[in-house]
CSV table of C-alpha atoms in Angstrom, one decimal:
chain,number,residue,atom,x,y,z
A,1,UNK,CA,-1.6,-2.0,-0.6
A,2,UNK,CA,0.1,1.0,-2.1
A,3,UNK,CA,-3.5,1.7,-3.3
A,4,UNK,CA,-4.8,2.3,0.1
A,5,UNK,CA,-1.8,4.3,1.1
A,6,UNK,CA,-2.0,6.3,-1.5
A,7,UNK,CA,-5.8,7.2,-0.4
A,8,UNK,CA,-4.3,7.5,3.1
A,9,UNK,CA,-1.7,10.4,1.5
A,10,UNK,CA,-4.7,11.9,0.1
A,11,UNK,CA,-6.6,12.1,3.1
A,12,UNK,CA,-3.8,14.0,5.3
A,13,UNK,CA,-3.8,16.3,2.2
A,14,UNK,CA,-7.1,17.2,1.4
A,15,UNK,CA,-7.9,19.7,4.7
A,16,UNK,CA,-5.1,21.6,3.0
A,17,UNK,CA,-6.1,21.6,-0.5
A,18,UNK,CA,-9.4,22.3,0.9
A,19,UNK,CA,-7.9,25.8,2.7
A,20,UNK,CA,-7.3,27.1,-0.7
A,21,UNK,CA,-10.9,28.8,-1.8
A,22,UNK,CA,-10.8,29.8,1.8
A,23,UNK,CA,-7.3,31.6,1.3
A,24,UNK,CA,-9.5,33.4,-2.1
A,25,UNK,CA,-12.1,34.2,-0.3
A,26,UNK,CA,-10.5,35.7,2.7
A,27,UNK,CA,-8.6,37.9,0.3
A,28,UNK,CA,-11.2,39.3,-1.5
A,29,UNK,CA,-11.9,40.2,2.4
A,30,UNK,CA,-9.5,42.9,2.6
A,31,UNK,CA,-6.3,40.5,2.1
A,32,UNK,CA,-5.3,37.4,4.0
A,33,UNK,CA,-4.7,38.5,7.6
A,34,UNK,CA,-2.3,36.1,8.4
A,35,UNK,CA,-2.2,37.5,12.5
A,36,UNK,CA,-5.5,36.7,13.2
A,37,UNK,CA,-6.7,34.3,10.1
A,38,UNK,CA,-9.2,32.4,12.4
A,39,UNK,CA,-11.2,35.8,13.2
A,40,UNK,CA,-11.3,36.9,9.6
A,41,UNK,CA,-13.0,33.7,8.7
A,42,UNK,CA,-15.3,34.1,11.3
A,43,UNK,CA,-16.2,37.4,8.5
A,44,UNK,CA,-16.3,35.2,5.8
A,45,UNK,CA,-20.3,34.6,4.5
A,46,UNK,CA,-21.6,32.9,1.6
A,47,UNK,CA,-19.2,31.1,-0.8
A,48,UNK,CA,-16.2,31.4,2.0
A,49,UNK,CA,-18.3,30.3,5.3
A,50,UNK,CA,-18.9,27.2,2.9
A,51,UNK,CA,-15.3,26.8,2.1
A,52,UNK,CA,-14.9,26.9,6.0
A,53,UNK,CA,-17.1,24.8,7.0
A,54,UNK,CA,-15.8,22.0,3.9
A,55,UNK,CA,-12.5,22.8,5.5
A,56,UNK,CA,-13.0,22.1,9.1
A,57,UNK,CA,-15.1,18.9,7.9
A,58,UNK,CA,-11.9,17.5,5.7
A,59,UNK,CA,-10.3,17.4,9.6
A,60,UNK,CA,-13.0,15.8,11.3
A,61,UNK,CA,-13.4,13.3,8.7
A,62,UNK,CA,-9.4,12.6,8.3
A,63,UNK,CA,-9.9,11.2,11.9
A,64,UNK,CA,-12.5,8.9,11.2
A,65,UNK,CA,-10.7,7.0,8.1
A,66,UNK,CA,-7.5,7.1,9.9
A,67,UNK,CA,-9.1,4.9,12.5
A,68,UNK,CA,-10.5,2.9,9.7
A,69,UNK,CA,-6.7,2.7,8.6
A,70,UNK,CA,-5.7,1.8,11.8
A,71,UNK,CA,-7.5,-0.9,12.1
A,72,UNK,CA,-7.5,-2.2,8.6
A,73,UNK,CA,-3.5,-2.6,9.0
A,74,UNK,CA,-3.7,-3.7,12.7
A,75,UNK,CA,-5.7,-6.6,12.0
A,76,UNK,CA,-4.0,-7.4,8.5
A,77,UNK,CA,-7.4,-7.0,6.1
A,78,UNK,CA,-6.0,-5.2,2.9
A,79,UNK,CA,-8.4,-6.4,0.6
A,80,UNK,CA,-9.5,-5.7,-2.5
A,81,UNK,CA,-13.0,-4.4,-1.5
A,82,UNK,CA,-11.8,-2.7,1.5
A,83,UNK,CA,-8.9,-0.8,-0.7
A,84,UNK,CA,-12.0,0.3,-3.1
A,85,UNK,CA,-13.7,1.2,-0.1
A,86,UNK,CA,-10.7,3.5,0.8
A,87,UNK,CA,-10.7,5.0,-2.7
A,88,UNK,CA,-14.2,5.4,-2.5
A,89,UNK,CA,-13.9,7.5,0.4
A,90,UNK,CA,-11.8,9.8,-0.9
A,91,UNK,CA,-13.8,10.5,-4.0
A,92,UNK,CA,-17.0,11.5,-2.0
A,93,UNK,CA,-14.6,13.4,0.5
A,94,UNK,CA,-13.5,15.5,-2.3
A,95,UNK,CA,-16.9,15.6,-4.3
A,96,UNK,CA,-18.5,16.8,-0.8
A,97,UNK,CA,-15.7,19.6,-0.6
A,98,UNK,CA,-17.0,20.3,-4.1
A,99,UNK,CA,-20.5,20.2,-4.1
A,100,UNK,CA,-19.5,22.5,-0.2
A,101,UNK,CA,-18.3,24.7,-2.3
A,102,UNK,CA,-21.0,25.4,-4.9
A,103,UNK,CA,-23.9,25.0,-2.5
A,104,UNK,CA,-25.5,22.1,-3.6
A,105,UNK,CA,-26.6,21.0,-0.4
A,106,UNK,CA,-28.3,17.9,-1.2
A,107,UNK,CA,-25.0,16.2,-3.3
A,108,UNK,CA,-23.5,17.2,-0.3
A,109,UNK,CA,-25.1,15.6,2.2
A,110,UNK,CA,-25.2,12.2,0.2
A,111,UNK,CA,-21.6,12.2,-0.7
A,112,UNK,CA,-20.8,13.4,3.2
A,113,UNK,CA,-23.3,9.7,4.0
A,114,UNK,CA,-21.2,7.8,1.6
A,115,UNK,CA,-17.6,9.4,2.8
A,116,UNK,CA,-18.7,7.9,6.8
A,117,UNK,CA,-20.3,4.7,5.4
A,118,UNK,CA,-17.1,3.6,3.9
A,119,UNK,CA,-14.6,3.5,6.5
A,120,UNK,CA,-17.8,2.1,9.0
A,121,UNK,CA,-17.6,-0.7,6.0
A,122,UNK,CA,-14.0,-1.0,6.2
A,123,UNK,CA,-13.9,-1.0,10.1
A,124,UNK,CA,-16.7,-4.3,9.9
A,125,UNK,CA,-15.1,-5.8,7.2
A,126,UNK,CA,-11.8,-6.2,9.1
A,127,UNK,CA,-13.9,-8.3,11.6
């Protein structure tokens, strides 16, 4: 259990950690404009549009394992495979940020399938 609440931790973490390479790219954009951050990013091209975009993505995909979570604990399946499932997860949600990051679009895209397979898994698994 303290497994997949760890990963859980991790997962309301990683949109932040995520904001970081946006914060560097933003102030090599004329300095962080903290009164109107959102507009600057809309600026942001190359490297930083990609660290936006892995951003943003870390929030949509925090609300699909948290439902995954939900029902997981709501039904009382904590089991090994779905708690590997969970870690799983949050690998490919960090590689994706990665592989965001460096443009490596095709990495990407299969660690972005494997980050929404495994809480699908760990949804029908709780069945």
């Amino acid at each position: 259990m303290d497994l997949i609440i760890s990963c859980a931790l991790v997962s309301m973490l990683l949109p932040y950690f995520a904001k970081i390479p946006v914060i560097v790219e933003m102030n090599k954009l004329g300095g962080y404009n903290n009164k109107q951050p959102r507009a600057q990013q809309h600026q942001l091209s190359g490297k930083g549009a990609r660290a936006v975009a892995a951003h943003y993505n870390c929030f949509e995909s925090l609300a699909v394992f948290a439902v995954a979570l939900a029902v997981v604990f709501g039904t009382n399946s904590i089991t090994s495979t779905i708690q590997w499932l969970a870690l799983t997860h949050i690998i490919a949600r960090v590689l994706y940020c990665v592989f965001y990051w460096f443009d490596l679009d095709i990495l990407r895209s299969t660690t972005w399938l494997l980050g929404v397979a495994c809480p699908i898994a760990m949804v029908v698994l709780s069945f």
